[in-house]
Amino acid sequence: MTWSDKTKLNKQLLRSVAELGFAAPKEIQQRTMSRIAGGQDVIAIGPEGCGKTTAYVLSVLNKFNYAPDGVPLVLILVPNQEAVEAVLQQFDLINKNKSISIVGLYATGGMQDQLDALADGADIVVATPDRARAIYLKLGLNLNKIELLILDDADQIVKQGLQLPTIELANSITKAQRLVFTEVMHDKLERMIEPFMNMPALVEVEEVGHGVLNIHPQVLYQVPNFGTKLNLLNLFMQDEELFTKTVVFVNTRQTAEKIYKDMQSAAKNTVALYNPWGHSWQGFESVADFHADEASRMLIVANENEDNIETGDIPFLLHFDLPGDKDTFIARMLINPTATEEETLSITFATDIELGQVRKIEHATGQKFPVVELPDDLVIVRDKKTKPEEKPTAPKANEPGPAFHEKKASNVKNYNYSSGEKAKMNKKKKHG
């Protein structure tokens, strides 16, 4: 497919993509741009690098087939200053119509310069939600003529806790087309965007990397919060026959101490810290020492330890937290091709806001992580700010459900094994 087939770009933009060497539109561009041109609301889900930003930048520029009048027609919300600058750079790369005024708004620096830039005229505004809201409340951002509202990296907007200003801005725009671009869709993001989306088309691209890395078998448990993670870990460790040796990775010493104290109260003298930072903590300075100690079943490793530890033939490697750098995760999971150790199973706990990092790891490794149903006997900790969940009622025939789309067959969870049963199915043997 060529750019001129279905993307409906004007001649100037067709020349731009040709000059930039964009030979053909990527899948997400093929599937979104004609819908955007037709005025439909769109939710586009795809991994980093799949072409989401280019899709909407081209679509936005395609709207300006006339001399703009300096009043904002497009508002693009992104999670942080770095994202604002990246989007502005993409516009600068593609845009040949220099009469279009594009203004960036972000919280760093003084507000007055940004107010002055808006007063001089802005056709497209790229902003963080908090700064856009602050300037709007000062009557410096005119939303009366906005025709297109775009949320880019929407999952990161949620991760940054910017739902409230995003919702307020969306509700202040009376009538506009809405586009949402995200790496992953989850419950918190759905709750943020559902009230202001109008029958959106869902476009999902599940690209993974071309090279498949040789990593340990993976399973993923999606949990709502820290407390539920802790309960799930406790539930696993109650199975003394199966979980004989487990290395648990966390991101901070504070989390390591919390898990250590909680697990010690339930299973004394079986939990240890890697390179303990106090005489009162039980621990080991190597995984080999932990493995040799028959009494110890769990070793907690904090990310603050920069050592590249050798996990050897530990049966279970469990990420209680996901590291900020995907390469850290991958380095831990790579299988030594010359090793003869028994099979190791990698288990990951992830909340909604961590699913984006899971997708990055999947893309980098070329593998999807199977999602495992939470055990029936797991106690789910309710968030303090949310009401207890009610059991959903099934929609009537031909009646749409509350979500934007049905889950793909590969994502449907129609099984419910206990944690021990599922781990045994993956291990196919026990570890002494």
XYZ file of C-alpha atoms in Angstrom:
432
model
C 0.000 0.000 0.000
C 1.259 3.500 -0.847
C 0.558 6.737 1.019
C -1.837 7.940 -1.673
C -4.091 4.873 -1.553
C -6.156 5.319 1.606
C -4.504 7.930 3.806
C -6.074 10.845 1.872
C -3.026 13.079 2.320
C -2.729 16.294 0.365
C 0.012 16.693 -2.249
C 2.276 18.701 0.028
C 2.298 15.981 2.678
C 2.795 13.264 0.082
C 5.935 15.093 -0.984
C 7.053 15.364 2.649
C 6.774 11.644 3.399
C 8.560 10.847 0.130
C 11.424 13.217 0.979
C 11.706 11.685 4.454
C 11.997 8.195 3.000
C 8.713 6.908 4.423
C 8.127 4.430 1.604
C 4.755 3.183 2.789
C 2.451 3.712 5.766
C 2.819 1.371 8.711
C -0.081 -0.800 9.789
C -1.372 1.571 12.459
C -1.222 4.461 9.975
C -3.103 2.473 7.349
C -5.846 1.617 9.828
C -6.267 4.986 11.566
C -5.697 7.816 9.105
C -8.710 7.235 6.877
C -10.914 7.020 9.985
C -9.418 10.242 11.332
C -10.000 11.961 7.987
C -13.615 10.786 8.149
C -14.140 12.476 11.519
C -14.466 9.342 13.645
C -13.220 9.066 17.225
C -10.358 6.556 17.392
C -8.534 4.583 20.072
C -5.227 3.320 18.676
C -3.181 0.790 20.661
C 0.307 -0.188 19.604
C 3.871 -0.592 20.879
C 6.529 2.082 20.927
C 7.897 2.727 17.433
C 4.869 1.433 15.528
C 4.101 4.883 14.046
C 1.364 6.309 16.286
C 2.772 9.848 16.514
C 3.405 10.108 12.766
C -0.160 8.921 12.129
C -1.757 11.805 13.998
C 0.843 14.436 13.008
C 0.090 13.755 9.340
C -3.650 13.725 10.037
C -3.456 17.047 11.888
C -1.406 18.768 9.184
C -3.786 17.426 6.560
C -6.564 19.512 8.135
C -4.840 22.790 7.241
C -5.535 23.288 3.552
C -5.990 27.011 4.074
C -4.314 29.913 5.817
C -4.849 29.385 9.560
C -6.191 32.219 11.698
C -4.123 31.675 14.864
C -6.940 30.262 17.013
C -6.313 26.724 18.350
C -8.090 24.044 16.337
C -6.079 21.104 17.695
C -5.090 20.290 21.281
C -2.617 17.455 21.812
C -2.080 16.257 25.398
C 1.060 14.301 26.293
C 2.478 13.173 29.671
C 5.608 15.322 30.123
C 7.908 17.996 28.707
C 10.058 15.455 26.862
C 6.977 14.210 25.032
C 5.934 17.788 24.160
C 9.364 18.423 22.648
C 9.331 15.116 20.758
C 5.938 15.876 19.192
C 7.019 19.412 18.254
C 10.108 17.936 16.610
C 7.963 15.536 14.597
C 5.773 18.411 13.411
C 8.860 20.399 12.457
C 10.197 17.413 10.524
C 7.057 16.874 8.455
C 5.406 20.303 8.230
C 6.177 22.420 5.158
C 3.378 24.928 5.749
C 5.202 27.442 7.918
C 2.109 29.610 8.268
C 0.827 27.055 10.806
C 1.671 28.157 14.343
C 2.435 25.347 16.806
C 2.911 26.113 20.517
C 4.190 23.827 23.273
C 3.045 24.114 26.891
C 4.685 22.368 29.839
C 5.184 23.020 33.520
C 8.937 23.684 33.455
C 9.866 27.347 33.268
C 7.753 30.454 33.499
C 4.159 30.576 32.332
C 4.306 34.098 30.918
C 6.350 33.172 27.844
C 3.817 30.481 26.989
C 0.921 32.886 27.522
C 2.637 35.341 25.175
C 3.131 32.618 22.541
C -0.571 31.758 22.682
C -1.516 35.433 22.459
C 0.593 35.772 19.314
C -1.532 33.055 17.718
C -1.564 29.262 17.919
C -3.232 26.832 15.540
C -1.958 23.635 17.185
C -1.203 23.326 20.905
C 0.926 20.484 22.283
C 0.769 20.411 26.066
C 0.947 18.526 29.303
C -2.536 18.357 30.862
C -1.561 20.181 34.064
C -0.020 23.178 32.295
C -2.796 23.352 29.684
C -5.410 23.363 32.453
C -3.559 26.039 34.442
C -3.320 28.327 31.418
C -6.949 27.608 30.462
C -8.074 28.684 33.939
C -6.131 31.935 33.449
C -8.124 32.437 30.229
C -4.930 32.123 28.206
C -5.937 29.004 26.248
C -8.965 29.310 23.972
C -10.776 25.974 23.614
C -13.891 27.359 21.915
C -12.861 26.339 18.398
C -11.048 23.079 19.127
C -11.989 20.546 16.450
C -9.565 17.779 17.393
C -8.460 16.597 20.846
C -5.607 14.062 20.907
C -4.223 12.118 23.854
C -0.816 10.634 23.053
C 0.908 8.143 25.365
C -2.403 8.079 27.208
C -1.278 5.238 29.463
C 1.634 7.414 30.599
C -0.762 10.304 31.277
C -2.538 7.968 33.694
C 0.765 6.779 35.153
C 1.707 10.408 35.871
C -1.608 10.882 37.718
C -2.873 13.499 35.231
C -6.394 12.139 34.810
C -8.165 15.077 36.493
C -6.779 17.905 34.318
C -7.216 15.701 31.237
C -10.876 15.078 32.023
C -11.502 18.748 32.839
C -9.987 19.863 29.536
C -11.929 17.242 27.574
C -15.184 18.314 29.237
C -14.422 21.958 28.455
C -14.347 21.189 24.729
C -17.965 21.073 23.715
C -17.745 19.397 20.318
C -14.639 17.828 18.812
C -13.227 14.653 17.373
C -11.249 12.674 19.975
C -8.216 10.474 19.327
C -6.415 8.361 21.922
C -3.022 6.784 21.243
C -1.573 4.402 23.792
C 0.744 1.442 24.186
C -1.725 -0.445 26.362
C -5.362 -0.220 27.395
C -6.296 -0.896 31.006
C -9.120 -0.199 33.442
C -7.810 3.146 34.748
C -7.333 4.474 31.242
C -10.761 3.260 30.136
C -12.368 5.014 33.091
C -10.626 8.265 32.152
C -11.553 8.372 28.464
C -14.896 6.557 28.271
C -17.067 9.558 29.295
C -15.824 11.811 26.479
C -15.314 9.331 23.624
C -18.095 9.068 21.040
C -18.454 5.526 19.668
C -14.716 5.214 18.976
C -13.182 2.851 16.451
C -10.617 0.591 18.097
C -7.393 -0.086 16.208
C -4.942 -2.457 17.854
C -1.534 -3.400 16.478
C 0.291 -6.167 18.310
C 3.752 -5.924 16.842
C 6.614 -7.679 18.576
C 10.291 -7.624 17.806
C 11.594 -9.673 14.913
C 14.282 -11.427 16.945
C 13.131 -13.870 19.611
C 15.479 -13.880 22.597
C 16.245 -17.045 24.503
C 14.666 -16.193 27.856
C 13.077 -18.234 30.609
C 9.383 -19.175 30.191
C 7.191 -16.289 31.353
C 3.792 -15.911 33.029
C 2.052 -12.663 33.945
C -0.359 -11.935 36.795
C -2.307 -8.672 36.431
C -3.121 -7.320 39.896
C -4.770 -4.060 40.984
C -2.297 -2.805 43.610
C 0.623 -3.390 45.959
C -1.459 -5.034 48.679
C -2.823 -7.642 46.284
C 0.705 -8.338 45.040
C 1.738 -9.011 48.621
C -1.221 -11.333 49.188
C -0.442 -13.238 45.987
C 3.196 -13.673 46.995
C 2.098 -14.977 50.401
C -0.262 -17.388 48.689
C 2.533 -18.737 46.513
C 4.877 -19.229 49.434
C 2.282 -21.277 51.316
C 3.010 -24.022 48.785
C 6.216 -25.227 50.418
C 6.441 -28.294 48.193
C 6.488 -26.307 44.946
C 8.084 -22.965 45.795
C 11.262 -24.356 47.280
C 13.557 -21.590 46.032
C 12.340 -18.229 44.726
C 14.244 -15.033 43.940
C 11.995 -11.964 44.217
C 13.057 -8.735 42.449
C 11.857 -5.353 43.743
C 12.800 -1.778 42.883
C 13.622 -0.270 46.292
C 14.941 -1.214 49.700
C 11.710 0.062 51.228
C 9.713 -2.498 49.260
C 12.244 -5.208 50.097
C 11.916 -4.439 53.804
C 8.115 -4.421 53.607
C 8.042 -7.851 51.956
C 10.714 -9.191 54.315
C 8.788 -8.165 57.445
C 5.460 -9.383 56.077
C 6.836 -12.747 54.984
C 8.838 -13.246 58.185
C 5.659 -13.034 60.227
C 4.143 -15.837 58.140
C 7.209 -17.984 57.448
C 9.985 -17.311 59.936
C 13.593 -17.899 58.904
C 12.720 -18.829 55.306
C 13.009 -15.305 53.875
C 16.280 -13.490 53.259
C 17.680 -10.343 51.648
C 20.392 -10.177 49.014
C 23.360 -8.207 50.395
C 21.499 -7.205 53.604
C 22.078 -3.598 54.695
C 21.792 -4.150 58.450
C 22.832 -6.692 61.066
C 19.205 -7.326 61.998
C 18.343 -8.617 58.518
C 18.833 -12.242 57.553
C 20.534 -12.472 54.175
C 23.111 -13.787 51.738
C 25.820 -12.178 49.660
C 25.343 -14.575 46.751
C 22.535 -16.591 45.200
C 24.746 -19.666 45.499
C 24.790 -19.310 49.300
C 21.010 -18.881 49.305
C 20.589 -21.990 47.151
C 22.831 -24.022 49.471
C 20.847 -23.054 52.589
C 18.084 -25.632 52.973
C 15.982 -23.507 55.337
C 15.735 -20.424 53.103
C 13.050 -20.408 50.397
C 12.867 -16.740 49.295
C 15.628 -14.275 48.461
C 14.586 -10.631 47.970
C 16.771 -8.590 45.612
C 16.435 -4.792 45.554
C 17.153 -2.946 42.303
C 19.433 -0.626 44.190
C 21.990 -3.427 44.141
C 23.683 -2.872 40.804
C 25.292 -6.315 40.742
C 24.560 -8.531 37.753
C 23.700 -11.530 39.896
C 23.816 -15.108 38.657
C 20.538 -16.842 39.444
C 21.807 -20.288 38.426
C 19.251 -23.049 38.707
C 16.751 -21.233 40.938
C 13.315 -22.690 40.013
C 11.361 -19.398 40.213
C 12.352 -15.811 39.360
C 9.577 -13.423 40.401
C 9.341 -9.726 39.527
C 7.271 -8.138 42.278
C 8.162 -4.785 40.661
C 9.137 -4.159 37.061
C 12.439 -2.294 36.649
C 12.301 1.041 34.853
C 14.816 -0.172 32.277
C 13.546 -3.095 30.208
C 17.127 -4.209 29.552
C 17.534 -4.908 33.271
C 14.596 -7.313 33.151
C 15.855 -8.987 29.981
C 19.378 -9.435 31.368
C 17.947 -11.320 34.335
C 15.839 -13.573 32.138
C 18.361 -14.566 29.471
C 19.204 -18.256 29.486
C 22.883 -19.144 29.394
C 23.155 -21.323 26.236
C 25.889 -23.443 27.820
C 24.088 -23.960 31.115
C 22.618 -27.307 32.100
C 20.451 -26.128 34.971
C 16.861 -27.178 35.433
C 14.129 -25.122 33.793
C 13.340 -21.832 35.501
C 9.934 -20.160 35.401
C 9.708 -16.361 35.416
C 6.649 -14.848 37.113
C 5.725 -11.164 36.798
C 3.228 -9.209 38.895
C 1.984 -6.073 37.092
C -0.559 -3.389 37.921
C -2.347 -1.355 35.260
C 0.330 1.319 35.174
C 3.068 -1.305 34.761
C 1.486 -2.949 31.713
C 3.160 -0.445 29.391
C 6.556 -1.670 30.583
C 5.420 -5.265 30.049
C 4.583 -4.419 26.434
C 8.036 -2.871 25.931
C 9.661 -6.048 27.237
C 7.465 -8.214 25.018
C 8.402 -6.103 22.014
C 12.105 -6.308 22.831
C 12.096 -10.065 23.459
C 9.746 -10.986 20.613
C 7.494 -12.911 22.993
C 4.059 -12.379 24.503
C 3.706 -13.146 28.204
C 0.786 -15.519 28.888
C -1.692 -13.943 31.319
C -2.685 -16.226 34.190
C -6.022 -15.921 35.979
C -5.739 -14.844 39.597
C -6.374 -17.687 42.092
C -9.875 -17.968 43.519
C -8.541 -17.856 47.087
C -6.542 -14.661 46.549
C -7.692 -11.734 48.724
C -8.034 -8.644 46.505
C -7.159 -5.440 48.338
C -9.524 -2.621 47.399
C -8.110 0.814 46.647
C -9.145 3.273 49.347
C -10.495 5.796 46.835
C -12.677 3.349 44.944
C -15.961 1.731 45.878
C -16.143 -2.065 46.252
C -16.581 -3.734 42.897
C -20.002 -5.096 42.053
C -20.361 -8.303 40.172
C -21.010 -7.299 36.523
C -24.169 -8.503 34.837
C -23.867 -10.048 31.415
C -25.132 -7.836 28.553
C -28.161 -8.965 26.646
C -27.833 -10.418 23.191
C -26.630 -7.846 20.631
C -26.138 -5.318 23.424
C -22.646 -3.814 23.721
C -20.823 -4.401 26.990
C -19.110 -1.722 29.061
C -15.707 -2.115 27.447
C -14.741 -0.661 24.102
C -14.186 -4.023 22.469
C -14.310 -7.748 22.966
C -11.071 -9.359 24.000
C -9.203 -11.215 21.319
C -9.364 -14.984 21.552
C -5.717 -15.078 22.607
C -6.482 -12.730 25.519
C -9.692 -14.320 26.769
C -9.187 -15.868 30.198
C -11.559 -18.818 30.377
C -9.548 -20.851 32.838
C -8.920 -20.451 36.548
C -6.221 -22.686 37.907
C -4.812 -22.180 41.381
C -1.347 -20.659 41.629
C 0.196 -24.012 42.485
C -1.570 -25.867 39.692
C -0.619 -23.287 37.085
C 3.006 -23.220 38.177
C 3.139 -27.003 38.145
C 1.722 -27.076 34.642
C 4.456 -24.727 33.496
C 7.229 -26.445 35.426
C 6.138 -30.031 34.695
C 8.438 -31.136 37.498
C 9.340 -30.245 41.054
C 12.529 -28.656 42.277
C 14.318 -29.854 45.315
